[in-house]
Coordinates of C-alpha atoms in Angstrom, one line a residue:
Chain A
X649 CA 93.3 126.9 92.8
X650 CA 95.5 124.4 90.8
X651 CA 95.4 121.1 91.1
X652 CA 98.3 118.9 91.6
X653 CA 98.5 117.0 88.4
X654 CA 98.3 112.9 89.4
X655 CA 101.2 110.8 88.1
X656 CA 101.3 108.6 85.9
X657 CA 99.5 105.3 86.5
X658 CA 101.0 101.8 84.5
X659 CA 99.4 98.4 84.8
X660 CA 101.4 95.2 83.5
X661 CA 99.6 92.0 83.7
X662 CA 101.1 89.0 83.0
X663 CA 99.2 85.3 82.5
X664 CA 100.3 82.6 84.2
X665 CA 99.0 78.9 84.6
X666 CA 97.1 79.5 87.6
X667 CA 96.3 83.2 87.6
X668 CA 98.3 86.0 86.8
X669 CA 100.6 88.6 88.1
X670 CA 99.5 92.2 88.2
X671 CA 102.1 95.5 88.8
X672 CA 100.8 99.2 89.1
X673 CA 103.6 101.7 88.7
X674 CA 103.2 105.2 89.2
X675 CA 106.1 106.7 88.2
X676 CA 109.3 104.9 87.4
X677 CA 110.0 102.5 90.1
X678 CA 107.3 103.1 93.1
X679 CA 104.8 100.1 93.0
X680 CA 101.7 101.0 94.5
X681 CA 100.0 98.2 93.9
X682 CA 100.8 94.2 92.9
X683 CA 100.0 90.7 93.5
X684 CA 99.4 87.2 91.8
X685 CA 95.9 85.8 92.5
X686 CA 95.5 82.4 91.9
X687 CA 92.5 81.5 89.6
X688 CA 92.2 78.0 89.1
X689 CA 88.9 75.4 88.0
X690 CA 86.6 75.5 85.5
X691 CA 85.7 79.2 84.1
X692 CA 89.3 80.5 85.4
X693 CA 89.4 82.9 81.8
X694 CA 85.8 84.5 82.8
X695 CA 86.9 84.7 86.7
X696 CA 90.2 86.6 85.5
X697 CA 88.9 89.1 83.7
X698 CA 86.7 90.0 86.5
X699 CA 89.3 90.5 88.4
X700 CA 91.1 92.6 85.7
X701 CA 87.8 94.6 84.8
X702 CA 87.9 95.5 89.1
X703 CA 92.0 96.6 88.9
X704 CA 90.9 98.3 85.7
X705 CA 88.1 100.2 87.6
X706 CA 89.6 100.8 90.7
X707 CA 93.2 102.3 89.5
X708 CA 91.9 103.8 86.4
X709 CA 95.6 103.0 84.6
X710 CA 97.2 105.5 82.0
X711 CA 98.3 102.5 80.3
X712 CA 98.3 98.4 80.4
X713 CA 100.9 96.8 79.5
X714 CA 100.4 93.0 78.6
X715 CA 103.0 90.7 76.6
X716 CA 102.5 90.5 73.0
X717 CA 101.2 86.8 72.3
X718 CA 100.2 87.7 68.2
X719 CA 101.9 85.7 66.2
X720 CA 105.1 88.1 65.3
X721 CA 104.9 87.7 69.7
X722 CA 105.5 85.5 72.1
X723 CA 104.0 81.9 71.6
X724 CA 101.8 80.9 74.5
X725 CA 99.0 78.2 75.0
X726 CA 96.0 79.1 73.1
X727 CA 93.9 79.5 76.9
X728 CA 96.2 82.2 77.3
X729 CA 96.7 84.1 74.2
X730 CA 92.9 83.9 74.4
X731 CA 93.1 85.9 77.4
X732 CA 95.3 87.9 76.7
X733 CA 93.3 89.2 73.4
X734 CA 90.0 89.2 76.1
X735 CA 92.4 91.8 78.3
X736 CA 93.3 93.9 75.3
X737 CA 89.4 94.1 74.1
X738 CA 88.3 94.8 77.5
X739 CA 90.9 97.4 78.5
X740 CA 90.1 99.4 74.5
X741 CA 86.2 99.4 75.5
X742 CA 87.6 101.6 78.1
X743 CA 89.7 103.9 76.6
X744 CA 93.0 102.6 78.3
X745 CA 96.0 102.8 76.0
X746 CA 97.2 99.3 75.5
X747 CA 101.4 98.5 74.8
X748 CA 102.7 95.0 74.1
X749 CA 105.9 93.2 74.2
X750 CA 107.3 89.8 73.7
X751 CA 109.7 87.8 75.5
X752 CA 112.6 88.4 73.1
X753 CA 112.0 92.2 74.3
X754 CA 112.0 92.4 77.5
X755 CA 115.2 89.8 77.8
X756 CA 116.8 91.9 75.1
X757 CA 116.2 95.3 77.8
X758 CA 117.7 92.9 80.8
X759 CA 120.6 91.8 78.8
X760 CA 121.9 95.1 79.3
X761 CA 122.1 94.3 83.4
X762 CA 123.1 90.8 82.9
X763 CA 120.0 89.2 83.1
X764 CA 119.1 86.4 81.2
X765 CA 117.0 83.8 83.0
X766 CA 113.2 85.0 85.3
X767 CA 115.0 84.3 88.6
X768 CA 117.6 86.3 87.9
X769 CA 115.1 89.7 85.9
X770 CA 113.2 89.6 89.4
X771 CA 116.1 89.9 91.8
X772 CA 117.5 93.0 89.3
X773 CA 113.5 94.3 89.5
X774 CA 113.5 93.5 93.5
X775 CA 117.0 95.0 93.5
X776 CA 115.1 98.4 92.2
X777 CA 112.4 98.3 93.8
X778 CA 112.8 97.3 97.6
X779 CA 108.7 97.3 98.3
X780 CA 108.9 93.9 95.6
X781 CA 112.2 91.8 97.4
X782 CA 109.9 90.4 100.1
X783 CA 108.1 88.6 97.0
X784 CA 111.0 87.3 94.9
X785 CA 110.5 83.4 95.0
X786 CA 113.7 81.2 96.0
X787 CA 115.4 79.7 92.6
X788 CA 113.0 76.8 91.0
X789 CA 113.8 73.3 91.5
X790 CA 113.7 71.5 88.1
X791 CA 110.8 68.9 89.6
X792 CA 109.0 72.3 91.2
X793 CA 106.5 74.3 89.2
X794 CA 106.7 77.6 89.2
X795 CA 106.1 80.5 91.8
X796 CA 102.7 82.4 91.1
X797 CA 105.0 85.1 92.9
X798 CA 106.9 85.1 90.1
X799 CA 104.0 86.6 87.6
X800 CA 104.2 90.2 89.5
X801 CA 108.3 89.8 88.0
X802 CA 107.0 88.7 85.3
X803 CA 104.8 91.6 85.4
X804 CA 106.9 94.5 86.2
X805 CA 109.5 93.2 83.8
X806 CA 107.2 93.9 80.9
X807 CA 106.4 97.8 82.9
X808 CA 110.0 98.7 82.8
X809 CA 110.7 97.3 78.9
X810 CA 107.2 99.8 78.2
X811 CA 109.3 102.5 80.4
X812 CA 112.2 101.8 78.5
X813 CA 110.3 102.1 75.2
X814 CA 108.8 105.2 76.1
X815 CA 111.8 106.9 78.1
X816 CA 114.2 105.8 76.0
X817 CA 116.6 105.2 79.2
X818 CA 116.6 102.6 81.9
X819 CA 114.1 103.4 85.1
X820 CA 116.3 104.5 87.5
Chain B
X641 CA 85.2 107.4 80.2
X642 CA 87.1 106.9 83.1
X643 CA 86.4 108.8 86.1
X644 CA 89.5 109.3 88.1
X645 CA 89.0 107.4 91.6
X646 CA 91.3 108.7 94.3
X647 CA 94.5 107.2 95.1
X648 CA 95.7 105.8 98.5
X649 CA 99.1 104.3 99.3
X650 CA 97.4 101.6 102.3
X651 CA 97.7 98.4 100.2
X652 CA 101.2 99.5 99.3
X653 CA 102.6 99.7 102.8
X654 CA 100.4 96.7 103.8
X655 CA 102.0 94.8 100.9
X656 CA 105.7 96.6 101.0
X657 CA 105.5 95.2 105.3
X658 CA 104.2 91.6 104.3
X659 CA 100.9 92.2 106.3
X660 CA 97.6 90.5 105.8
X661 CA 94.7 92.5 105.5
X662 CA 93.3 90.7 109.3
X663 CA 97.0 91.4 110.5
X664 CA 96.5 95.0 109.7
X665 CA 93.3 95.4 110.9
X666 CA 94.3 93.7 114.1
X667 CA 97.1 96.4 114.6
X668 CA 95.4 99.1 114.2
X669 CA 92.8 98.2 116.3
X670 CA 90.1 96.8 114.3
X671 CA 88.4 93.7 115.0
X672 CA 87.8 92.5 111.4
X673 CA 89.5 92.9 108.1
X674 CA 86.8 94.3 106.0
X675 CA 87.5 98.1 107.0
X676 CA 90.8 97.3 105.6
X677 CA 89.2 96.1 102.4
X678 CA 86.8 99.0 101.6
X679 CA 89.6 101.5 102.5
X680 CA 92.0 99.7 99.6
X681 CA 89.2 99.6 97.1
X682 CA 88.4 103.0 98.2
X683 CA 84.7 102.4 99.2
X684 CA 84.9 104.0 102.0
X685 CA 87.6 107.0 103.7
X686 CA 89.2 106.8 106.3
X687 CA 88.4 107.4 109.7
X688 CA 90.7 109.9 111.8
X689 CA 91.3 106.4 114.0
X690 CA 92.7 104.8 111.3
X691 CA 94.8 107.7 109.9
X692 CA 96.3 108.3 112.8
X693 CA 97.1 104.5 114.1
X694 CA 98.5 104.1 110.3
X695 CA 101.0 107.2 111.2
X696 CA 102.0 105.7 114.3
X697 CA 102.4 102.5 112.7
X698 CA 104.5 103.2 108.9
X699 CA 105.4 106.8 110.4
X700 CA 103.7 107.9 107.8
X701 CA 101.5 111.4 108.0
X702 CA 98.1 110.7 106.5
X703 CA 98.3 113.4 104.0
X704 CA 101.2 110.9 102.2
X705 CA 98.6 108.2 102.8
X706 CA 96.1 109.2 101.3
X707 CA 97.0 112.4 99.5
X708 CA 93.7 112.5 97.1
X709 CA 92.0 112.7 100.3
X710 CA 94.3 115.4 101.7
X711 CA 94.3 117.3 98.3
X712 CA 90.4 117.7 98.7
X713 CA 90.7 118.6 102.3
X714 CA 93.2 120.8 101.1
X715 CA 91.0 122.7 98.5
X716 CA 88.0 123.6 100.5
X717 CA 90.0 124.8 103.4
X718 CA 92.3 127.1 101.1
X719 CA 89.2 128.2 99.3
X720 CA 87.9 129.4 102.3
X721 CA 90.8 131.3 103.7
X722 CA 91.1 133.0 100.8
X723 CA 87.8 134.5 101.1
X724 CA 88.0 135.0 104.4
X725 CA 91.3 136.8 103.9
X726 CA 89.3 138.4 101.6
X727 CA 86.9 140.0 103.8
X728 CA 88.8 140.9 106.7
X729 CA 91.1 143.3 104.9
X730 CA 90.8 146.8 106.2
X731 CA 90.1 145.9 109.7
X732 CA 92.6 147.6 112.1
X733 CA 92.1 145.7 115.0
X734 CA 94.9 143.1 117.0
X735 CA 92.7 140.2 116.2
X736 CA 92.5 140.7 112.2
X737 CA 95.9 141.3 112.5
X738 CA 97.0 137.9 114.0
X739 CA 94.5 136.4 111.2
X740 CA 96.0 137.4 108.6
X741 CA 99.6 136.5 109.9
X742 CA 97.9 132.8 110.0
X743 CA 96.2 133.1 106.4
X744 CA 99.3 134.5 104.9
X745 CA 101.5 131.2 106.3
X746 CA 98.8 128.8 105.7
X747 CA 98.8 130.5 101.9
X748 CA 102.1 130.5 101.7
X749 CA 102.5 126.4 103.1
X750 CA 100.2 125.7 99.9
X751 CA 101.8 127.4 97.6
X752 CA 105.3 125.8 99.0
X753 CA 103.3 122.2 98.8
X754 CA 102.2 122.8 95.0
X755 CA 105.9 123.5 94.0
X756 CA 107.6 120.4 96.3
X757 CA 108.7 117.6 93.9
X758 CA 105.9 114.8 94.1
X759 CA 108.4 111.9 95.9

């Protein structure tokens, strides 16, 4: 008997001060998994990738997709690009295909809709993808910090510039 | 290498409906959350309970739920009405006859399954 073949699973992680924000897409635009956990104190970088290594092991992801943070990448603090490198290692020990990108492209992909700043990527993304709207953040007051929520935007922005990359068209 | 684990779409609806994992629980009946938790991280199935309060609940059937789940059901129960279909061929009698009718539909809802678009 044949076997339904299973679609195809993408993980986009995204590091953020306190945390990060996880996506899992299978297919274009139906999230079937997502969050921002909050990993604070002393050991946060070891406590993180545990948390990746059980995502990792639980979905079993055709593909992660983190940003690029090298140096031709996006510049981030060292704690994070650190990470980020820890991610990519961790995900190649088992065999998941990794894809980068840096901020200059994904805003380059949301240009094409209009959108230039994060508030306004993760009300296009939410706009998309309905299961996401309950979790865009209000706008950010300039003396506010920002939303973990907005890491899973964050997130799913880098998903659809790899969908974009690989498709060649838009998501939807 | 990475061994496949099978998929289920509860922490999706949980999430897409802004429930907590206790709210969940609460709704469908449970007392505490951690059934909740081992059914997202898929360390344990199901019960027929659950599947069924989730359907009442996100009106959605469990076989959409939880369609790895489903799939497997789905195998061993075509498997064996093919060989039963098998071995009741040849048999004149009323009874066979209404058999087969069923194994020929039930054959003929899996192959229609296999070809639906995946939505």
């Amino acid at each position: 008997m044949k076997a339904r073949k299973r679609p195809t699973l993408i993980l986009a992680i995204y590091f953020q001060t306190s945390g990060f924000g996880f996506v899992l897409l299978e297919y274009q635009l139906s999230p079937v998994d997502w969050g921002a956990p909050e990993v604070r104190g002393h050991d946060r970088a070891k406590r993180c990738l545990r948390q990746i290594d059980s995502l990792l092991t639980l979905h079993t992801p055709d593909v992660l997709v983190l940003q690029d943070t090298t140096r031709r990448g996006t510049h981030r603090a060292p704690r994070i690009e650190a990470l980020n490198h820890q991610t990519l290692q961790l995900a190649k020990q088992r065999g998941v295909p990794v894809r980068t990108y840096s901020r200059p492209q994904v805003r380059e992909y949301f240009e094409e809709f209009g959108a230039t700043t994060k508030q306004r990527i993760a009300e296009i993304v939410a706009q998309h993808t309905p299961a996401l709207a309950l979790y865009v953040p209000p706008p950010r007051k300039p003396w506010k910090s920002e939303d973990a929520r907005m890491g899973i935007f964050e997130a799913a922005a880098l998903a659809w510039t790899y969908l974009r990359s690989s498709a060649g068209a838009p998501p939807f | 290498m990475n061994v496949r684990r099978p998929i289920n779409y509860l922490r999706s609806y949980r999430l897409r409906w802004g429930l907590s994992q206790k709210e969940l629980a609460y709704l469908l009946g449970w007392d505490r959350p951690d059934i909740i938790s081992r059914i997202e991280r898929k360390q344990r199935s199901p019960t027929l309970q659950l599947a069924m309060a989730c359907y009442i609940l996100f009106d959605t059937p469990s076989a959409e739920l939880f369609p790895d789940i489903s799939a497997g059901i789905e195998q061993v129960v075509m498997a064996r009405v093919q060989e039963m279909y098998e071995t009741i061929q040849g048999d004149p009698s009323r009874r066979t006859k209404k058999k087969i009718e069923l194994f020929e539909d039930a054959i003929a809802r899996a192959d229609q399954r296999k070809r639906a678009p995946i939505t």
